[in-house]
Short mmCIF file of C-alpha atoms in Angstrom, two decimals:
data_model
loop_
_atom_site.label_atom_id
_atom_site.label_comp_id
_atom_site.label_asym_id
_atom_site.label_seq_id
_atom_site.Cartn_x
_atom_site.Cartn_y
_atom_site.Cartn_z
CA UNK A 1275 -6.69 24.73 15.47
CA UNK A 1276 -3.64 23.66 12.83
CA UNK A 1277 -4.74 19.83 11.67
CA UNK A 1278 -2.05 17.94 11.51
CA UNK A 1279 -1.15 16.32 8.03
CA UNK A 1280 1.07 13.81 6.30
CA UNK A 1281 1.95 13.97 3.23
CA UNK A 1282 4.01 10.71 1.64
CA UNK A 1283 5.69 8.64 -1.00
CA UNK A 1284 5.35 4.98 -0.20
CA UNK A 1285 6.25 1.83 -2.75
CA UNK A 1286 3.82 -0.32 -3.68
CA UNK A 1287 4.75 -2.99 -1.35
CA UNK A 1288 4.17 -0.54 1.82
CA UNK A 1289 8.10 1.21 2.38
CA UNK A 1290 9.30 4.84 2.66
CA UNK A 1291 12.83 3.99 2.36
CA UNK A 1292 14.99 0.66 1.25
CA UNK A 1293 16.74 -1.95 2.68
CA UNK A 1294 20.78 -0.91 4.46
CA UNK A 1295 20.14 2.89 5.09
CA UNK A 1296 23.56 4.59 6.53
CA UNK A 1297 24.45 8.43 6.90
CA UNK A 1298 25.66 8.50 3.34
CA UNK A 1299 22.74 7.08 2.06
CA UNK A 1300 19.60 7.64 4.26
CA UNK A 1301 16.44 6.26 1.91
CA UNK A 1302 18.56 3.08 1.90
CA UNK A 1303 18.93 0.80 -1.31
CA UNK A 1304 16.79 2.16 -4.14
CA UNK A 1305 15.28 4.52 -1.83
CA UNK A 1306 15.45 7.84 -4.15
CA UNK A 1307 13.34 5.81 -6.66
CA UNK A 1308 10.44 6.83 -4.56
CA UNK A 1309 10.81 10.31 -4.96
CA UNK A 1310 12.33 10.49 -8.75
CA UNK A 1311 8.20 11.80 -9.27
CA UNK A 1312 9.18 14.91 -7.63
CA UNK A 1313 12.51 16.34 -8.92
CA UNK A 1314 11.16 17.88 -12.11
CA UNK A 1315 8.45 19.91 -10.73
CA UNK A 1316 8.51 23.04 -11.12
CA UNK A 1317 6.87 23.80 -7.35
CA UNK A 1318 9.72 21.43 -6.15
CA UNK A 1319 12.52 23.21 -8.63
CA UNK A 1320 11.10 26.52 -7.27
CA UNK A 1321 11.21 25.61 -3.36
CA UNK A 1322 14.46 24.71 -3.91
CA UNK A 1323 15.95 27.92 -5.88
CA UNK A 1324 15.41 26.68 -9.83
CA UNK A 1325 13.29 28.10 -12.44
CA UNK A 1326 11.71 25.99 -15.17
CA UNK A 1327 9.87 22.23 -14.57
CA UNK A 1328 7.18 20.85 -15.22
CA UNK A 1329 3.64 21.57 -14.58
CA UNK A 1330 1.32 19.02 -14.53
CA UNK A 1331 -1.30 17.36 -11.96
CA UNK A 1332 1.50 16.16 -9.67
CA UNK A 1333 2.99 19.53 -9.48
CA UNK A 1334 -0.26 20.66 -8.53
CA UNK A 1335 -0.55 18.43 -5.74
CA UNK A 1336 2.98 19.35 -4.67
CA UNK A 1337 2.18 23.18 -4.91
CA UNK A 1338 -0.58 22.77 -2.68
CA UNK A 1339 1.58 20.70 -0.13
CA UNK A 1340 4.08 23.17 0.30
CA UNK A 1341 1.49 25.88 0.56
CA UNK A 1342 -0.16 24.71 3.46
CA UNK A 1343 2.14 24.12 6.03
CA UNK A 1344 3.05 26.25 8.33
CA UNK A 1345 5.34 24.17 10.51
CA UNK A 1346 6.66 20.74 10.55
CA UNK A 1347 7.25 18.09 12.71
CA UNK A 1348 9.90 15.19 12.51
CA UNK A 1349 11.56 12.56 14.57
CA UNK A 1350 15.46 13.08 15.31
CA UNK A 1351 16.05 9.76 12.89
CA UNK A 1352 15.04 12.00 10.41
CA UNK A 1353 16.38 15.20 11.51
CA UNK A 1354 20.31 13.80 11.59
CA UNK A 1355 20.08 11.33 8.00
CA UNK A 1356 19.24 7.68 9.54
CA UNK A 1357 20.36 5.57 12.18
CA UNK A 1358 23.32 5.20 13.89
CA UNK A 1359 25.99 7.30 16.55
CA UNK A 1360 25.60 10.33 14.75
CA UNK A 1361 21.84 10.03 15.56
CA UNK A 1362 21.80 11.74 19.23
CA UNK A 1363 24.82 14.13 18.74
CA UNK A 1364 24.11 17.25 20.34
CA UNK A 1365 25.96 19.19 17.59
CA UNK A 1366 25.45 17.12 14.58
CA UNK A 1367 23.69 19.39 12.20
CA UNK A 1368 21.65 16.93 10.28
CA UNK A 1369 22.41 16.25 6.33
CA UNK A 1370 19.37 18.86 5.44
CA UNK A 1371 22.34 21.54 4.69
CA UNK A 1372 22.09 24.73 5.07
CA UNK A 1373 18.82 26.05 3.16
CA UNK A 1374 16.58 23.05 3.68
CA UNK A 1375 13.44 22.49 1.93
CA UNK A 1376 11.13 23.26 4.46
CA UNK A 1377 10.86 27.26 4.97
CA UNK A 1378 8.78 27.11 8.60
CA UNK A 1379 9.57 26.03 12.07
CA UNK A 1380 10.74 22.19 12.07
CA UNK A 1381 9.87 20.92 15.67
CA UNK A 1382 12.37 17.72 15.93
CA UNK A 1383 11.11 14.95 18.78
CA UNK A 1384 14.24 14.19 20.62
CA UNK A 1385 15.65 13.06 23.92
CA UNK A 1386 18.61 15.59 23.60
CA UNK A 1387 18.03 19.33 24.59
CA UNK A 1388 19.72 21.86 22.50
CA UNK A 1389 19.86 25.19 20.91
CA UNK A 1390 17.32 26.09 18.28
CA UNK A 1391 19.19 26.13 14.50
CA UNK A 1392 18.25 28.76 12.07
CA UNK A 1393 19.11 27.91 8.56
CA UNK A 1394 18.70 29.98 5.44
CA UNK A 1395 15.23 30.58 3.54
CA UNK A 1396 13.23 30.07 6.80
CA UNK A 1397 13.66 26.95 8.21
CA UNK A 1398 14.10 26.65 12.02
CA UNK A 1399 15.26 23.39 13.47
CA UNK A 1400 13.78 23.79 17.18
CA UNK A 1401 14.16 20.56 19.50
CA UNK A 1402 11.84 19.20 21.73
CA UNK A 1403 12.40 16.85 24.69
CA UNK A 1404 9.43 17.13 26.58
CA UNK A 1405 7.23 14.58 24.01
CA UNK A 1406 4.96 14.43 20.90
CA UNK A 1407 1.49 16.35 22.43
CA UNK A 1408 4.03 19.15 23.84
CA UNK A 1409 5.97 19.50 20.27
CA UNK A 1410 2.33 19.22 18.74
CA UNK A 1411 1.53 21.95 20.82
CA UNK A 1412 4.28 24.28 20.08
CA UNK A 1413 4.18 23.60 16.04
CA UNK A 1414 0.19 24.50 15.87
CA UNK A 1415 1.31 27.78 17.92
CA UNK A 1416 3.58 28.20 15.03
CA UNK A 1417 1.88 26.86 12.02
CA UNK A 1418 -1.13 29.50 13.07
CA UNK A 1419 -3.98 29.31 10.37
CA UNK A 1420 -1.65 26.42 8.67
CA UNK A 1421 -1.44 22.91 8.63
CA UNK A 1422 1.38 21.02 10.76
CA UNK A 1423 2.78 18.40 8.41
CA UNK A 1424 4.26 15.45 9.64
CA UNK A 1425 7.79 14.59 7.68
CA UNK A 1426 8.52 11.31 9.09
CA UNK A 1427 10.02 9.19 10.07
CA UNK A 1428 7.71 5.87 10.22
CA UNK A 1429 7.48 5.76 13.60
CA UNK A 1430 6.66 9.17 14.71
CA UNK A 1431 3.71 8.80 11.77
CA UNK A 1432 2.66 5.37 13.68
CA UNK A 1433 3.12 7.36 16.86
CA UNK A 1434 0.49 9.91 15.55
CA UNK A 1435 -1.86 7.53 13.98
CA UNK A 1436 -2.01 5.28 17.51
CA UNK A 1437 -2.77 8.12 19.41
CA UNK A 1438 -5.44 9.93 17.26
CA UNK A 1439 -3.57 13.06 16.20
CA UNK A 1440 -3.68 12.79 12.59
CA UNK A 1441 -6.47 14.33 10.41
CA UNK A 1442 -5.42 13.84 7.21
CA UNK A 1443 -3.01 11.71 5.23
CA UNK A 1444 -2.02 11.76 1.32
CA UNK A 1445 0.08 8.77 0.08
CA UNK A 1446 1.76 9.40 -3.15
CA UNK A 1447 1.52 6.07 -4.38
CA UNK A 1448 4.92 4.48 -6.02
CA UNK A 1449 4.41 2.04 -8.62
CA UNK A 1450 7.82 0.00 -7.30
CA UNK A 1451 8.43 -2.70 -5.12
CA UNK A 1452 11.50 -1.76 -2.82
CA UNK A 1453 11.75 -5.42 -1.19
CA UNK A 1454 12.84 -4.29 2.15
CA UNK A 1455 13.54 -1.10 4.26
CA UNK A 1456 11.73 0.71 6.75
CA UNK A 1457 7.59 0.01 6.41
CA UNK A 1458 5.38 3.63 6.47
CA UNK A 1459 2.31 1.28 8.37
CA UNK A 1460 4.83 -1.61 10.08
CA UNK A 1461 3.72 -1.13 14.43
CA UNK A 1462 -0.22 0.08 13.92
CA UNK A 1463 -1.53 -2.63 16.27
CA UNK A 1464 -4.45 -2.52 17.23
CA UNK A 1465 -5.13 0.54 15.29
CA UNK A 1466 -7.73 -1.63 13.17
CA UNK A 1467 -10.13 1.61 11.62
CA UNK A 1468 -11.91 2.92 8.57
CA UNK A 1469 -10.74 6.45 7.14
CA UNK A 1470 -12.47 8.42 4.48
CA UNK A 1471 -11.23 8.79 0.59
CA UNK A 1472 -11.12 12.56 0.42
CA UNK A 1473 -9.73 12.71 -3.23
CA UNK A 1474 -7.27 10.52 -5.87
CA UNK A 1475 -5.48 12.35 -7.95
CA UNK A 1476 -3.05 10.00 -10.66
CA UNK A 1477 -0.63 9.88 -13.09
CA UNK A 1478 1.73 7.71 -14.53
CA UNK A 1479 4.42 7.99 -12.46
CA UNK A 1480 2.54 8.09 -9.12
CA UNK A 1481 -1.20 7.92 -7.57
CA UNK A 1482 -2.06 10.77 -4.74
CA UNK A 1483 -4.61 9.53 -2.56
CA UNK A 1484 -5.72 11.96 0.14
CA UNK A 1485 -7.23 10.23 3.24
CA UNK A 1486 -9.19 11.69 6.27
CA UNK A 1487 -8.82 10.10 9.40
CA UNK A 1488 -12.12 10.15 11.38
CA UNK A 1489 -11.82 11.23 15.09
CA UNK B 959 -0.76 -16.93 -24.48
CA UNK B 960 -2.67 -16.61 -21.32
CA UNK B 961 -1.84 -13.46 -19.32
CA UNK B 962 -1.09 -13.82 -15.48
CA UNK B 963 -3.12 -11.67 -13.66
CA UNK B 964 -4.25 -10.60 -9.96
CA UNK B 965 -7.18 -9.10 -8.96
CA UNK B 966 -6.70 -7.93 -5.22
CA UNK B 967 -7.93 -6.34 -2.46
CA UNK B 968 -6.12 -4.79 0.32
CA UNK B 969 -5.72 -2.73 3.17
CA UNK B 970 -3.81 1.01 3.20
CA UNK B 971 -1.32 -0.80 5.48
CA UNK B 972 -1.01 -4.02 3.11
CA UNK B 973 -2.81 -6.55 4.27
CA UNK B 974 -5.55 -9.21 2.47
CA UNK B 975 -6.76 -10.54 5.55
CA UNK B 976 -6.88 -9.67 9.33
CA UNK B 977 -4.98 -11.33 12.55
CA UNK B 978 -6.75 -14.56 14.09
CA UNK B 979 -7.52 -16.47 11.26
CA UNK B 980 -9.20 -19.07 11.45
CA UNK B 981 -11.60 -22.12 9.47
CA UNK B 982 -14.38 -20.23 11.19
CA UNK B 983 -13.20 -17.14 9.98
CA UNK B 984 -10.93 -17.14 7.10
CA UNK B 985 -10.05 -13.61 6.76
CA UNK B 986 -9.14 -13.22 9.71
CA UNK B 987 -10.34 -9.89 12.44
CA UNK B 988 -11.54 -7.12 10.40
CA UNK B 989 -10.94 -8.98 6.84
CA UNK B 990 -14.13 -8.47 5.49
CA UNK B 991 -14.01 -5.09 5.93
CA UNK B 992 -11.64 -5.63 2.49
CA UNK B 993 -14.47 -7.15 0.62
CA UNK B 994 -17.31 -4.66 1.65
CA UNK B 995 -17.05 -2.36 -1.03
CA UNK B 996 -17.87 -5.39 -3.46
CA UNK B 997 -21.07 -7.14 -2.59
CA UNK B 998 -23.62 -4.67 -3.44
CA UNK B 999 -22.32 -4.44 -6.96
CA UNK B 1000 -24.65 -5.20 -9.62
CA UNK B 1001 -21.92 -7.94 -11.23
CA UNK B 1002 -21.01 -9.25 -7.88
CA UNK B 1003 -24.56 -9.99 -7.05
CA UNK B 1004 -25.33 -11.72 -10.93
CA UNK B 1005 -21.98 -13.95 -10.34
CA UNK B 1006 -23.83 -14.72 -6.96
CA UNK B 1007 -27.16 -15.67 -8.55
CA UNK B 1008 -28.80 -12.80 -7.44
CA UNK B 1009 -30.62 -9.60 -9.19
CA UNK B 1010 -30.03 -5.93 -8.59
CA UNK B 1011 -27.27 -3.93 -7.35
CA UNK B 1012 -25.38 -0.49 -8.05
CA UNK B 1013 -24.02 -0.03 -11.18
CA UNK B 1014 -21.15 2.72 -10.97
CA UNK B 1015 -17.78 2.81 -11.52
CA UNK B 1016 -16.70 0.06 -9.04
CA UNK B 1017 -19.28 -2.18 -10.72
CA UNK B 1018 -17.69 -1.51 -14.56
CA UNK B 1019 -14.12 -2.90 -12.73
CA UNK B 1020 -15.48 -6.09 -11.24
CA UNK B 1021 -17.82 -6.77 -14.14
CA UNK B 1022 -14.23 -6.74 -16.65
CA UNK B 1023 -12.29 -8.34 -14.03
CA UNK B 1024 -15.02 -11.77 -14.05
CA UNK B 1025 -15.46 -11.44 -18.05
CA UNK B 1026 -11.50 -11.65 -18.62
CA UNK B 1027 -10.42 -15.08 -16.44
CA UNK B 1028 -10.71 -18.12 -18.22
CA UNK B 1029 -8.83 -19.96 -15.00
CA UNK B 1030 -7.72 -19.44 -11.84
CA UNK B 1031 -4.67 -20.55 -10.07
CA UNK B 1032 -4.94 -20.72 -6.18
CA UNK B 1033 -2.55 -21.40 -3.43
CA UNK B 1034 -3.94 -24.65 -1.38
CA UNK B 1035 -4.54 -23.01 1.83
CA UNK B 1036 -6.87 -20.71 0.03
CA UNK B 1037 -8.66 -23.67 -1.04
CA UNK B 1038 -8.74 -25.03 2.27
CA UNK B 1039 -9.41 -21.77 3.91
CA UNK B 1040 -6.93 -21.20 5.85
CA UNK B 1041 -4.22 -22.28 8.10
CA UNK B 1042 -4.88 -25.21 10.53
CA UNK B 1043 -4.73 -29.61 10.16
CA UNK B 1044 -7.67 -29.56 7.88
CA UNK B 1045 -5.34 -28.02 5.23
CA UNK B 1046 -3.79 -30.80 3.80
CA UNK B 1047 -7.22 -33.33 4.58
CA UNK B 1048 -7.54 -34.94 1.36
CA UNK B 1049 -11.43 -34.81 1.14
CA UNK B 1050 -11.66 -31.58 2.96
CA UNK B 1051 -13.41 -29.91 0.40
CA UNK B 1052 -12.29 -26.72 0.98
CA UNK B 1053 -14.70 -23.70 2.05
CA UNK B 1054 -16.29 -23.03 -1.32
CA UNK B 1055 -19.81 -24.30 -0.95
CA UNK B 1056 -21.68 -25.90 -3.91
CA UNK B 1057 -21.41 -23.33 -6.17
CA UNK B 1058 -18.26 -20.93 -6.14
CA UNK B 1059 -18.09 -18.18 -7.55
CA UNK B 1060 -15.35 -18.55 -10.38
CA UNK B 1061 -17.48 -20.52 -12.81
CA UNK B 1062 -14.34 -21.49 -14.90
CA UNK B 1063 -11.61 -23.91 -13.82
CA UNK B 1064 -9.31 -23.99 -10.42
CA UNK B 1065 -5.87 -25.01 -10.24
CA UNK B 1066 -5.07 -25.67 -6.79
CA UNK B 1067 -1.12 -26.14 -6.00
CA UNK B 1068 -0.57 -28.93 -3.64
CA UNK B 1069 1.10 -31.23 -2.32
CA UNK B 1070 -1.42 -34.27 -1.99
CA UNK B 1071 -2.77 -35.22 -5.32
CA UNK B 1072 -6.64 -36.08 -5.32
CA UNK B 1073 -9.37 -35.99 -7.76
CA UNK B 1074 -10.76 -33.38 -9.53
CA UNK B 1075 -13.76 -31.67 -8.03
CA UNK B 1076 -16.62 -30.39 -10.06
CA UNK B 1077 -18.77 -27.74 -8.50
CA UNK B 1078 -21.97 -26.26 -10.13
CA UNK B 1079 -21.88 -23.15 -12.32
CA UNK B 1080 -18.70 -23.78 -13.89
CA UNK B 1081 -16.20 -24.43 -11.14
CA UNK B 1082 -13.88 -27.46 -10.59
CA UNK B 1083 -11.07 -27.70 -8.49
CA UNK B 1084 -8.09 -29.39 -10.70
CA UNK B 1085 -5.19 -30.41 -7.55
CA UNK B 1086 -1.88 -29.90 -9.06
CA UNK B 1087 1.37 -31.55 -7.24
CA UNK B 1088 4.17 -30.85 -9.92
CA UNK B 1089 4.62 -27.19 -8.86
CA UNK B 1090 4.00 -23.35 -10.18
CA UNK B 1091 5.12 -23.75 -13.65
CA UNK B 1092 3.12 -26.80 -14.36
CA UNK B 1093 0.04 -25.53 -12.53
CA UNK B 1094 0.10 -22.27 -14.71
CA UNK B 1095 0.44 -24.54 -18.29
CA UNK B 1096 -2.26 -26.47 -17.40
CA UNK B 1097 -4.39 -23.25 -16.34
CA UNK B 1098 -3.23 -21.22 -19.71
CA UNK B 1099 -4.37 -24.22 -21.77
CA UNK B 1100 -7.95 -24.31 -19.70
CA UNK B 1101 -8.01 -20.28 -20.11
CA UNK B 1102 -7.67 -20.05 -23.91
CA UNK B 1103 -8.20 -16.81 -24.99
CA UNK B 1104 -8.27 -15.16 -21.61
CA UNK B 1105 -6.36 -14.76 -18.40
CA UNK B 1106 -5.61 -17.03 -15.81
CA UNK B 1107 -6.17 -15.29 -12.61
CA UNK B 1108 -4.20 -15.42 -9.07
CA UNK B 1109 -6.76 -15.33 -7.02
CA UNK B 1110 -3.77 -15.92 -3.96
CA UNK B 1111 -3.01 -16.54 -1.24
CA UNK B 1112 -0.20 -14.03 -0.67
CA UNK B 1113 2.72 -16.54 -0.85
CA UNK B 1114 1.04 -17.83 -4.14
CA UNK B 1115 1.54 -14.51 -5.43
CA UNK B 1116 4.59 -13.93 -4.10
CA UNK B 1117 6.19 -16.50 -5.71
CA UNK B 1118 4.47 -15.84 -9.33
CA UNK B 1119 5.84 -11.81 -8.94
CA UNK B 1120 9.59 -13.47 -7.57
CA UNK B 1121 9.46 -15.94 -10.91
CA UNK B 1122 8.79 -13.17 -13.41
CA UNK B 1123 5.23 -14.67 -13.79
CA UNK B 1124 2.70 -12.78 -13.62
CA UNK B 1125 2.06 -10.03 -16.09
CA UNK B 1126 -0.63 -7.44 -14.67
CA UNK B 1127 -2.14 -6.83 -11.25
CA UNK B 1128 -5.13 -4.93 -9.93
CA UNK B 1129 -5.00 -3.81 -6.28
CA UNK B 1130 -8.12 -2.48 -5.05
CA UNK B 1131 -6.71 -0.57 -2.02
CA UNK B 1132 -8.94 -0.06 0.72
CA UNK B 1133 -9.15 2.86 2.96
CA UNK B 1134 -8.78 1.16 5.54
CA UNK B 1135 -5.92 0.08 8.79
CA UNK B 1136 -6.10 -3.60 9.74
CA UNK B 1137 -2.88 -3.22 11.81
CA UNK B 1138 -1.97 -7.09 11.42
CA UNK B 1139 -2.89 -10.27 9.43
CA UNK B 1140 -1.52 -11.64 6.24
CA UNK B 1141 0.88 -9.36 4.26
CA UNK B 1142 0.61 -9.36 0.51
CA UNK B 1143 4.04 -8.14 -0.53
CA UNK B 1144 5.98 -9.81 2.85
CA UNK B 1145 8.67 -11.73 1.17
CA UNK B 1146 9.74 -10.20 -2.36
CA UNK B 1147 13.30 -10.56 -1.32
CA UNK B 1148 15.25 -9.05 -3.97
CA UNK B 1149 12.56 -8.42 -6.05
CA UNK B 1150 13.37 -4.61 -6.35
CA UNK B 1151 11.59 -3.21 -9.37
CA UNK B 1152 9.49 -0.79 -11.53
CA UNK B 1153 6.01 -1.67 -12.73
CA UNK B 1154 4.11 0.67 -14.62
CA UNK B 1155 0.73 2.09 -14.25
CA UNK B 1156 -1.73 1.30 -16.73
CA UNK B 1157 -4.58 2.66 -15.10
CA UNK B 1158 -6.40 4.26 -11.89
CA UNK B 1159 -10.72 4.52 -10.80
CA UNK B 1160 -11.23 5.91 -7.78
CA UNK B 1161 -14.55 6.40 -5.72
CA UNK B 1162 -15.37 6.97 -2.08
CA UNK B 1163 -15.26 2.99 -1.62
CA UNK B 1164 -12.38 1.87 -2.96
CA UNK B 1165 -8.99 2.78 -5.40
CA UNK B 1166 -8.34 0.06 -8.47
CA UNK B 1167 -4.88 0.98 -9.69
CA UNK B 1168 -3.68 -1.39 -12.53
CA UNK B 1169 -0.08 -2.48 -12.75
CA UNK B 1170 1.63 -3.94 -15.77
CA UNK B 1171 5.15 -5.77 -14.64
CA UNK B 1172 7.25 -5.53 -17.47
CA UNK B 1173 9.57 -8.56 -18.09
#
């Protein structure tokens, strides 16, 4: 069966996005400093139609990422760009454009039933309204001998973590401190456990740490 | 001068000490589980009188860590161990025992002045009213050559990263989800910035990524 992954960027002090997020600006104040690591890799250049980049460690990490999912899951906060009236629109189309990053089947956790949207390059924005084990379900019949990666936002990740469904977790490791926003680990609980160091990768601009969560 | 440094353990999900804290137990539910990874280390066990003990990578970070603090600064509940009326007791004498383990000076920020006490090995506990700044003179002149250490609590630190204070930090991140308790990075505010990563050991225990926090 498809594990079900996360894959990351986090500051230091524990946040996936900054303080005052609107539609126009969705990773809030300072946000996009958490994922400057990223933009000149060449597997990132590539996935999104650009030749040249660098190749280095990270970019190795990020190759591998992109190679082993086979579908994606996401909460609709993430699906239309951030809070707000926009958020449960039934034909807002999101602010991932029209040849978003992912190429598979994005199953997006909703309330709102609506038609399936095909965008270019492969990606599939298919909404479910029937829950998280039912759109788990439906991306593992999709991801086949793939992973299902988890995009976010926080609290479909805390959602997962609570109820056991995630194997594996890599944290790319920001050396910032955002100050404020929305916290990756904020509504955990009672979720007190131990989880396994599978492998650190690091460099300068960012530590990987790839964590296994024990059943 | 005397670098400010921390030296820090915490959870994935940010935390250097569990929920339910109490004199009994100061680090709260689950906060030892921060510290495991440290006591069968060859250094930890000499600072603790005692022989034997691995000798790996861990042990090479601890063993540098104790050799480079010539003081320590320390917030008073830390002293006191933890929240509660016996805080601010004048002749509580905190939760140290006989013979603590820094075996160099302690400045303890207060608000009650007192005497100095002198513990065995090394340690005394200096009580300083007049605030941060003065607390951190009187440690860099005690530290001479080497570092005065935060050894916290978290609002201790807080305040020393909000003042532009301290220089380098060490987190030693823990795999591991305490889901509540003390926050080390709570209230930076406005403190939105870039640190830069001086270095990163990994092993199955335990990550030690080193921070410098440029001025």
């Amino acid at each position: 069966m498809a594990r079900l992954t996360l894959d990351i960027s986090m500051s230091l002090d524990g946040f996936i996005a900054g303080p005052n997020r609107t539609v126009e600006q969705p990773l809030g104040d300072g946000g996009e400093r958490l994922h400057e690591w990223i933009f000149g890799l060449a597997s990132f250049r590539e996935r999104h139609g650009r030749s040249g980049g660098d190749r280095n460690a990270d970019d190795e990490v990020v190759r591998e990422t992109l190679d082993t999912a086979g579908a994606v899951l996401m909460g609709r906060r993430m699906f239309s760009g951030g809070e707000g009236p926009w958020e449960d629109d039934p034909v807002a189309d999101g602010w991932w454009g029209d040849d978003p990053p992912f190429r598979v089947p994005v199953f997006v956790l909703t309330h709102h039933a609506r038609e399936t949207v095909a965008k270019q390059g492969g990606t599939s924005f298919i909404f479910v309204t029937d829950g998280l084990e039912s759109a788990l379900a439906q991306a593992r019949e999709a991801a086949g001998d793939k992973d299902v990666s988890v995009a976010g936002g926080a609290s479909l990740v805390q959602q997962c973590i609570e109820a056991g469904l995630l194997n594996e977790m890599q944290i790319h490791l920001v050396p910032v401190f955002l100050g404020g926003g929305v916290r990756l680990f904020d509504q955990l609980g009672d979720t007190r456990r131990d989880l396994e160091v599978e492998r650190a990768i690091h460099s300068p601009a960012v530590s990987h740490v790839k964590y296994r969560l024990p059943k």
